[in-house]
Every structure is written in C-alpha cells, then in structure tokens.
Short mmCIF file of C-alpha atoms and ligand atoms in Angstrom, two decimals:
data_model
loop_
_atom_site.label_atom_id
_atom_site.label_comp_id
_atom_site.label_asym_id
_atom_site.label_seq_id
_atom_site.Cartn_x
_atom_site.Cartn_y
_atom_site.Cartn_z
CA MET C 247 -20.83 -26.05 89.85
CA LYS C 248 -18.46 -25.37 92.72
CA ARG C 249 -15.52 -25.87 90.36
CA PHE C 250 -17.04 -23.41 87.91
CA LEU C 251 -17.61 -20.74 90.57
CA THR C 252 -14.08 -21.12 91.86
CA ALA C 253 -12.82 -20.79 88.30
CA LEU C 254 -14.77 -17.57 87.98
CA ALA C 255 -13.24 -16.34 91.21
CA ILE C 256 -9.76 -17.10 89.85
CA ALA C 257 -10.58 -15.30 86.62
CA ALA C 258 -11.69 -12.24 88.55
CA PHE C 259 -8.61 -12.45 90.71
CA SER C 260 -6.30 -12.77 87.71
CA CYS C 261 -7.62 -9.44 86.47
CA SER C 262 -6.89 -7.65 89.67
CA GLY C 263 -3.24 -6.79 89.03
CA ALA C 264 -0.20 -7.19 91.28
CA ARG C 265 -0.92 -7.76 94.92
CA ALA C 266 1.18 -6.35 97.70
CA GLY C 267 3.78 -8.76 99.04
CA VAL C 268 4.04 -10.90 95.88
CA ASP C 269 7.52 -11.04 94.39
CA CYS C 270 6.76 -10.80 90.69
CA ALA C 271 10.43 -10.77 89.69
CA ALA C 272 11.08 -14.28 91.01
CA PRO C 273 10.13 -17.16 88.69
CA VAL C 274 7.45 -19.55 89.90
CA ASP C 275 9.23 -22.43 91.62
CA ILE C 276 6.96 -25.28 92.63
CA ALA C 277 8.77 -27.30 95.28
CA ALA C 278 9.04 -30.76 93.80
CA PRO C 279 12.10 -32.59 95.13
CA LEU C 280 13.40 -35.34 92.87
CA GLY C 281 12.51 -38.78 94.11
CA GLU C 282 9.03 -38.04 95.33
CA VAL C 283 6.09 -38.02 92.90
CA LYS C 284 3.42 -35.58 94.03
CA PRO C 285 -0.24 -36.33 93.36
CA LEU C 286 -2.14 -34.27 90.80
CA GLU C 287 -4.57 -33.22 93.58
CA ARG C 288 -1.93 -30.70 94.61
CA VAL C 289 -3.18 -28.63 91.66
CA THR C 290 -6.78 -27.54 92.27
CA ASP C 291 -9.44 -25.32 90.65
CA TYR C 292 -8.02 -26.17 87.25
CA ARG C 293 -9.57 -24.10 84.48
CA LEU C 294 -9.02 -25.77 81.12
CA LYS C 295 -10.96 -23.70 78.62
CA MET C 296 -9.82 -20.11 78.74
CA LEU C 297 -7.90 -17.72 76.57
CA GLU C 298 -6.87 -14.46 78.12
CA SER C 299 -4.53 -11.79 76.91
CA CYS C 300 -2.34 -10.67 79.79
CA THR C 301 0.12 -7.89 80.46
CA ARG C 302 2.61 -7.69 83.24
CA ASP C 303 2.19 -4.55 85.28
CA ALA C 304 5.78 -3.41 85.43
CA SER C 305 7.28 -4.50 82.12
CA LYS C 306 4.17 -4.49 79.90
CA THR C 307 5.29 -7.76 78.36
CA SER C 308 2.29 -9.62 77.07
CA ALA C 309 1.34 -13.30 76.75
CA LEU C 310 -1.68 -15.54 76.45
CA ALA C 311 -3.01 -17.37 79.51
CA ILE C 312 -4.58 -20.74 78.65
CA ARG C 313 -5.05 -22.24 82.15
CA ALA C 314 -5.69 -20.98 85.67
CA MET C 315 -5.17 -23.02 88.81
CA VAL C 316 -4.24 -23.00 92.48
CA VAL C 317 -1.02 -24.70 93.60
CA ASP C 318 -0.21 -24.82 97.32
CA GLY C 319 -2.68 -21.99 97.88
CA GLU C 320 -1.27 -19.68 95.20
CA GLU C 321 -3.16 -18.73 92.04
CA LEU C 322 -1.11 -19.46 88.94
CA LEU C 323 -1.56 -19.14 85.19
CA LEU C 324 -0.17 -21.33 82.43
CA MET C 325 1.00 -18.92 79.80
CA VAL C 326 2.07 -19.32 76.20
CA ASP C 327 4.34 -17.07 74.21
CA PRO C 328 2.16 -16.67 71.11
CA GLU C 329 5.13 -16.58 68.74
CA SER C 330 7.64 -19.08 70.20
CA LEU C 331 4.93 -21.42 71.66
CA GLN C 332 7.01 -21.67 74.85
CA THR C 333 4.87 -22.30 77.94
CA ARG C 334 5.55 -21.18 81.50
CA LEU C 335 3.81 -20.79 84.84
CA GLU C 336 3.23 -17.31 86.22
CA ARG C 337 1.67 -15.85 89.35
CA ALA C 338 -1.82 -14.56 88.56
CA ALA C 339 -1.32 -11.66 90.95
CA CYS C 340 1.47 -10.24 88.76
CA TRP C 341 -0.59 -10.01 85.58
CA THR C 342 -3.56 -8.08 84.32
CA CYS C 343 -5.71 -10.22 82.05
CA ARG C 344 -8.78 -9.86 79.89
CA GLU C 345 -10.51 -12.22 77.50
CA ALA C 346 -8.40 -12.45 74.33
CA GLY C 347 -9.72 -10.45 71.40
CA PRO C 348 -9.84 -11.53 67.74
CA GLU C 349 -6.26 -10.28 67.21
CA ALA C 350 -5.01 -13.33 69.16
CA LYS C 351 -6.14 -15.49 66.22
CA ASP C 352 -3.41 -13.93 64.08
CA THR C 353 -0.61 -15.24 66.27
CA ARG C 354 1.56 -18.15 65.17
CA TYR C 355 0.25 -20.16 68.12
CA LEU C 356 -3.48 -19.90 67.46
CA LYS C 357 -3.03 -20.25 63.71
CA ALA C 358 -1.30 -23.58 64.44
CA VAL C 359 -4.09 -24.68 66.82
CA GLU C 360 -6.69 -23.97 64.12
CA ALA C 361 -4.73 -25.47 61.23
CA PHE C 362 -3.88 -28.75 62.94
CA ALA C 363 -7.29 -29.18 64.58
CA ALA C 364 -8.71 -29.09 61.06
CA SER C 365 -6.27 -31.75 59.82
CA LYS C 366 -7.96 -35.01 58.84
CA GLY C 367 -4.82 -37.15 58.82
CA LYS C 368 -4.60 -40.40 56.92
CA LYS C 369 -7.11 -41.11 54.17
CA LEU C 370 -9.61 -43.67 55.45
CA PRO C 371 -12.61 -45.47 53.94
CA LYS C 372 -15.68 -43.26 53.54
CA ASN C 373 -17.63 -44.95 56.35
CA ALA C 374 -14.82 -44.76 58.95
CA ASN C 375 -16.05 -43.22 62.21
CA TYR C 376 -12.60 -42.15 63.34
CA LEU C 377 -9.53 -40.21 62.16
CA GLU C 378 -6.00 -41.60 62.05
CA ASN C 379 -2.81 -39.54 62.35
CA ALA C 380 -4.61 -36.19 62.38
CA GLY C 381 -2.42 -33.26 63.36
CA LEU C 382 1.14 -32.06 62.99
CA THR C 383 3.40 -34.51 61.14
CA HIS C 384 5.98 -32.22 59.51
CA GLY C 385 7.82 -29.00 60.14
CA GLY C 386 9.52 -27.58 57.09
CA ASP C 387 11.94 -29.73 55.12
CA LYS C 388 15.01 -29.86 57.34
CA GLY C 389 16.04 -32.26 60.09
CA ALA C 390 13.59 -34.31 62.12
CA PHE C 391 11.57 -34.15 65.34
CA VAL C 392 12.14 -37.04 67.76
CA THR C 393 9.06 -37.94 69.80
CA GLY C 394 8.67 -40.83 72.23
CA ASP C 395 5.42 -42.06 73.73
CA LEU C 396 5.11 -43.16 77.34
CA CYS C 397 1.91 -45.16 77.04
CA PRO C 398 0.98 -47.38 80.01
CA SER C 399 3.53 -50.20 80.25
CA ARG C 400 4.64 -52.87 82.70
CA LYS C 401 8.20 -52.63 81.41
CA PRO C 402 10.89 -50.21 82.56
CA LEU C 403 11.79 -47.07 80.61
CA ASP C 404 14.46 -47.71 77.98
CA ARG C 405 16.98 -45.36 79.53
CA ALA C 406 19.75 -46.56 77.18
CA PHE C 407 17.87 -45.14 74.19
CA LEU C 408 17.61 -41.73 75.83
CA GLN C 409 21.21 -41.85 77.02
CA LYS C 410 22.30 -42.37 73.41
CA LEU C 411 20.33 -39.25 72.48
CA GLU C 412 22.17 -37.42 75.24
CA THR C 413 25.48 -37.96 73.46
CA GLN C 414 24.26 -35.58 70.73
CA LYS C 415 24.58 -32.33 72.61
CA HIS C 416 21.28 -30.68 73.55
CA ALA C 417 19.34 -33.06 71.29
CA PRO C 418 15.69 -32.27 71.94
CA VAL C 419 13.17 -35.04 72.57
CA SER C 420 9.44 -34.68 73.04
CA LEU C 421 7.99 -37.22 75.46
CA SER C 422 4.27 -37.90 75.31
CA VAL C 423 3.36 -38.82 78.84
CA THR C 424 0.32 -40.56 80.32
CA GLY C 425 -0.82 -40.44 83.92
CA ALA C 426 -1.09 -44.22 83.89
CA TRP C 427 2.62 -44.53 83.00
CA VAL C 428 3.77 -42.10 85.70
CA ARG C 429 1.67 -43.90 88.32
CA HIS C 430 3.61 -47.14 87.81
CA HIS C 431 7.04 -45.67 87.00
CA HIS C 432 7.94 -43.26 89.79
CA GLU C 433 11.66 -44.03 89.53
CA ASP C 434 11.76 -43.66 85.77
CA PHE C 435 9.78 -40.42 85.92
CA THR C 436 12.20 -39.11 88.51
CA TRP C 437 15.13 -40.19 86.35
CA LEU C 438 13.71 -38.24 83.39
CA ARG C 439 13.18 -35.18 85.57
CA ARG C 440 16.77 -35.42 86.78
CA GLU C 441 18.21 -35.79 83.28
CA LYS C 442 16.25 -32.70 82.30
CA ALA C 443 17.05 -30.66 85.42
CA GLU C 444 20.77 -31.37 85.07
CA GLY C 445 20.79 -30.39 81.41
CA ARG C 446 21.55 -33.76 79.84
CA LEU C 447 18.19 -34.27 78.13
CA ASN C 448 16.19 -31.52 76.50
CA ILE C 449 12.66 -32.80 77.22
CA LEU C 450 9.42 -31.22 76.04
CA TRP C 451 6.38 -32.76 77.77
CA VAL C 452 3.52 -33.68 75.46
CA ASN C 453 0.11 -34.73 76.82
CA HIS C 454 -0.79 -38.31 75.80
CA SER C 455 -4.05 -38.52 77.87
CA PHE C 456 -4.33 -39.66 81.47
CA THR C 457 -5.63 -43.23 81.13
CA HIS C 458 -4.73 -44.07 77.49
CA PRO C 459 -7.25 -46.90 77.17
CA PHE C 460 -6.43 -49.65 74.66
CA ARG C 461 -8.06 -53.04 74.02
CA PRO C 462 -6.46 -54.94 71.11
CA SER C 463 -9.76 -56.71 70.37
CA LEU C 464 -11.78 -53.53 69.73
CA PRO C 465 -12.13 -51.63 66.46
CA TYR C 466 -10.49 -48.18 66.33
CA GLY C 467 -13.86 -46.41 66.41
CA GLU C 468 -14.47 -47.72 69.95
CA ASN C 469 -10.89 -47.82 71.15
CA PHE C 470 -8.25 -45.46 72.59
CA LEU C 471 -9.86 -42.06 73.35
CA LEU C 472 -13.02 -43.12 71.51
CA THR C 473 -13.68 -45.68 74.27
CA PRO C 474 -17.21 -44.98 75.57
CA GLY C 475 -17.50 -43.51 79.06
CA LEU C 476 -14.27 -41.47 79.24
CA ASP C 477 -14.25 -38.00 80.74
CA PRO C 478 -12.43 -36.05 78.00
CA GLU C 479 -11.70 -33.03 80.19
CA ASP C 480 -10.06 -35.17 82.86
CA GLU C 481 -8.04 -37.01 80.20
CA ILE C 482 -6.54 -33.68 79.16
CA ALA C 483 -6.43 -31.75 82.43
CA ASP C 484 -5.13 -34.47 84.75
CA VAL C 485 -1.88 -35.02 82.83
CA GLU C 486 -1.23 -31.28 82.94
CA ARG C 487 -2.03 -31.19 86.67
CA LEU C 488 0.29 -34.13 87.35
CA LEU C 489 3.17 -32.47 85.50
CA ILE C 490 2.61 -29.15 87.27
CA ALA C 491 2.29 -30.84 90.68
CA ASN C 492 5.78 -32.21 90.02
CA GLY C 493 7.40 -28.95 89.03
CA GLU C 494 7.20 -29.56 85.28
CA THR C 495 5.44 -27.48 82.62
CA PRO C 496 3.06 -28.95 80.02
CA SER C 497 3.59 -27.88 76.40
CA VAL C 498 0.88 -26.95 73.89
CA PHE C 499 1.02 -30.36 72.18
CA PHE C 500 -1.28 -33.38 72.60
CA ARG C 501 -0.73 -36.78 71.06
CA TYR C 502 -3.78 -39.00 70.60
CA PRO C 503 -3.23 -42.56 71.87
CA GLY C 504 -2.79 -44.83 68.84
CA LEU C 505 -2.95 -41.60 66.76
CA ILE C 506 -6.72 -42.26 66.70
CA SER C 507 -9.21 -39.42 67.12
CA ASP C 508 -12.43 -38.01 65.68
CA THR C 509 -13.91 -34.61 64.94
CA ALA C 510 -15.32 -34.29 68.48
CA TRP C 511 -11.80 -34.69 69.88
CA ALA C 512 -10.48 -32.17 67.36
CA SER C 513 -13.00 -29.66 68.77
CA ARG C 514 -11.98 -30.48 72.32
CA LEU C 515 -8.31 -29.84 71.58
CA ARG C 516 -9.22 -26.60 69.84
CA GLU C 517 -11.19 -25.50 72.93
CA ALA C 518 -8.22 -26.38 75.13
CA HIS C 519 -5.88 -24.58 72.70
CA LEU C 520 -3.74 -27.66 72.10
CA ILE C 521 -2.02 -28.76 68.90
CA PRO C 522 -2.59 -32.42 67.94
CA LEU C 523 0.70 -34.18 67.24
CA GLY C 524 0.71 -36.91 64.58
CA ALA C 525 3.70 -38.75 63.11
CA ASP C 526 5.43 -38.82 59.75
CA SER C 527 7.18 -42.05 60.62
CA TRP C 528 6.09 -44.45 63.38
CA LEU C 529 9.34 -46.36 62.96
CA ALA C 530 8.19 -49.77 64.20
CA LEU C 531 5.24 -49.68 61.79
CA THR C 532 6.64 -47.95 58.71
CA GLY C 533 10.10 -49.48 58.97
CA LYS C 534 11.71 -46.57 57.18
CA ALA C 535 13.32 -43.22 57.87
CA PRO C 536 11.12 -40.14 57.97
CA SER C 537 11.15 -37.60 55.19
CA PRO C 538 13.13 -34.39 55.93
CA GLY C 539 11.22 -32.27 58.45
CA GLY C 540 9.25 -35.31 59.61
CA VAL C 541 8.03 -36.20 63.09
CA ILE C 542 9.54 -39.55 64.22
CA LEU C 543 7.55 -41.71 66.66
CA VAL C 544 9.15 -44.33 68.90
CA HIS C 545 8.18 -45.91 72.23
CA PRO C 546 10.85 -45.71 74.96
CA ASN C 547 8.35 -47.30 77.40
CA GLY C 548 9.68 -50.81 76.74
CA ASN C 549 6.70 -51.87 74.59
CA GLU C 550 8.27 -51.49 71.18
CA PRO C 551 12.00 -52.33 71.16
CA ALA C 552 11.94 -52.87 67.37
CA GLY C 553 11.30 -49.16 66.79
CA LEU C 554 14.19 -48.15 69.04
CA ALA C 555 16.54 -50.64 67.36
CA LEU C 556 15.59 -49.27 63.95
CA PHE C 557 16.14 -45.71 65.19
CA ASP C 558 19.67 -46.69 66.30
CA ARG C 559 20.42 -48.47 63.05
CA LEU C 560 19.22 -45.60 60.86
CA ASN C 561 21.00 -43.11 63.08
CA GLN C 562 24.31 -45.00 62.82
CA LEU C 563 23.94 -45.21 59.04
CA GLY C 564 23.36 -41.46 58.91
CA ALA C 565 19.93 -42.15 57.41
CA LEU C 566 17.93 -39.96 59.81
CA PRO C 567 17.49 -36.34 58.68
CA LYS C 568 19.57 -34.04 60.91
CA PRO C 569 19.59 -32.00 63.01
CA PHE C 570 17.03 -33.18 65.54
CA ARG C 571 14.98 -30.07 66.13
CA PRO C 572 12.81 -28.77 68.98
CA LEU C 573 9.15 -29.56 68.33
CA MET C 574 8.15 -25.94 68.86
CA GLU C 575 9.86 -25.11 65.57
CA ALA C 576 7.57 -27.46 63.64
CA PRO C 577 4.14 -25.78 63.43
ZN1 ZN B 845 0.40 -44.31 73.30
#
C-alpha cells in the first residue's frame, strides 16, 4: 500500500511542471563509476504500470512515460520515443504529464506492443499449457538482428565473441540481461559497460527476468517464468532498477527465459508496455543461418559455446544476412 501511495505522489508530482532550481537542459546523469556495481535498491518507488503522455515545458517536445521512480532522491521518468522506440531517463520536474489518451495506441511503439503480445509463437500441441517463441522474431527482409542472452551462469562472459563483433564498426548487439547473471559477474558487467561507454560496442539492454529460474527436469509448463511462486512484477521491475542504478537505460524489449511464456505473461508484458522478443534462429538449436531480417539468438554467457562457434563459422563464410541492424528497427 505504501508503495502505491508513493507512486501516486510521484504521479501527482510529475504533473506539476518544471520546478525552480532544476536544470532541465542537462541530461540525467546517474553517477555510476565503472568498477562498482550499485544495488537495485538505489532505485525506489518504482512504478511499473503507467502510460503517460508528457510534454516538456520549454520545447513542447512530447514523449510517453512508462515508468516513474526515485533515484538518489530525485524523481525520474523512463520515457519512450513513440516512433523510434528509443528510451531515456528524464527529470519528472521538467515535464508535464497526463494519462495517455487513445491516440497513443496509433504510435509505432504501442502498435508493436499490441501486435507482439498477441503473437502465439511456435505451433504446439493443442493441450500445451505454455507458449514457445512468442513475440518478435523478424524485422523486414534485410540483414539480421544479433541478440545474446546473459542467463545465470557460473562461467565467464565470452568477451572474445563480443570483441569480434566490435571489429565490424558500430555493429549493434542486444544483450538480454538477468539480475542473477549481474550478481555473479560484476567484472564482466563492468567490462560490458566500459565497451559501451567508450563506443566499441553498441549495446541495447533487453530484460531477461531477474531470477531466470530453470530446472532441466521440469516440463516447460512449470519451468522458466511459469515456475510457481514467482513475483512477476519483481521479475520485470528489478532488472530495470538494476540497470538504472548502474547508469544504464532499459529498452522496451523483454526476452522470456527459454523463450517460454503463456497468455498471462503476454498480458503482463502488455501492461508493462514491453515487446516480447523471440528468435528466428537460436543457432545452437537450429544449426542454421537465420532467414533475412531474422533475430539471431546466441549465449555469450559461457553456457553455449557451440552457438558462438557456429555464428563465427557462418559469419566467416558470409552466410549471415548483413548488415547487423539495431533491434529498434525490427518491430
Ligand atoms: Zn536465458
């Protein structure tokens, strides 16, 4: 209840317009020195389910706010450009917001949220109580989208794979991150942040759930995010909070662990205004190159070297569709 009331207070505050003494021209810069991983508790009063249409007092530029929060005592908003899908953090005090009207549904962003939430993915037997590979798997018919999952792992990050990507100038890579991976890989997380900050790796952060449960012995319908007893809101919100606490910005994409979901999870993503991200080619499983415009899935977390080796082989043979494109172009 307390959390709800605070969220209401933030909502009211975010509608109050610019406050004296706030420098609205300066971009939000959350102090997050490389080398130290800040806890997600730095980000408080996190409001997950909101959609507000906001204008900036001076410039009248508009955007959609999908999250509100407090970081180091300052109220912030996570905003989305409804056409480019680019996310950014903004100071709540610099914006005037109201609940988004029906016109927001006509934007490229919310059309994508709706379309991919409704996706059923792979065809399964009639009695299956889960969905597999629901969500975005293709974007047009050119190039490919490289995505790498950072599921919990005891092994180190495969930096060599990412360094090879770096040789292709500005090659974008989407990394689906879990809280459980960050917790045990502070140095690797810092390395990724440094590669990004210094312009070598063009990383888009995708939410891959906080705990990413997986028990090989369990059927899909009781496994991954369908594991009984999970708190779905924490699974979504805590990865976003962890990224923000460390000076990074979450994107509007969410990848289901194991690509396994159900209709309840589709509704949850829709309510959180996130786009589920599937895969056209999970290289280690399919063993073949994606079709043009396809989403490629590999695991740079050390758990699936076969997929990375196949990526390299196909890449050297010129068998991967080029160019590698930013994921935000796909929906
Ligand atoms: Zn995973």
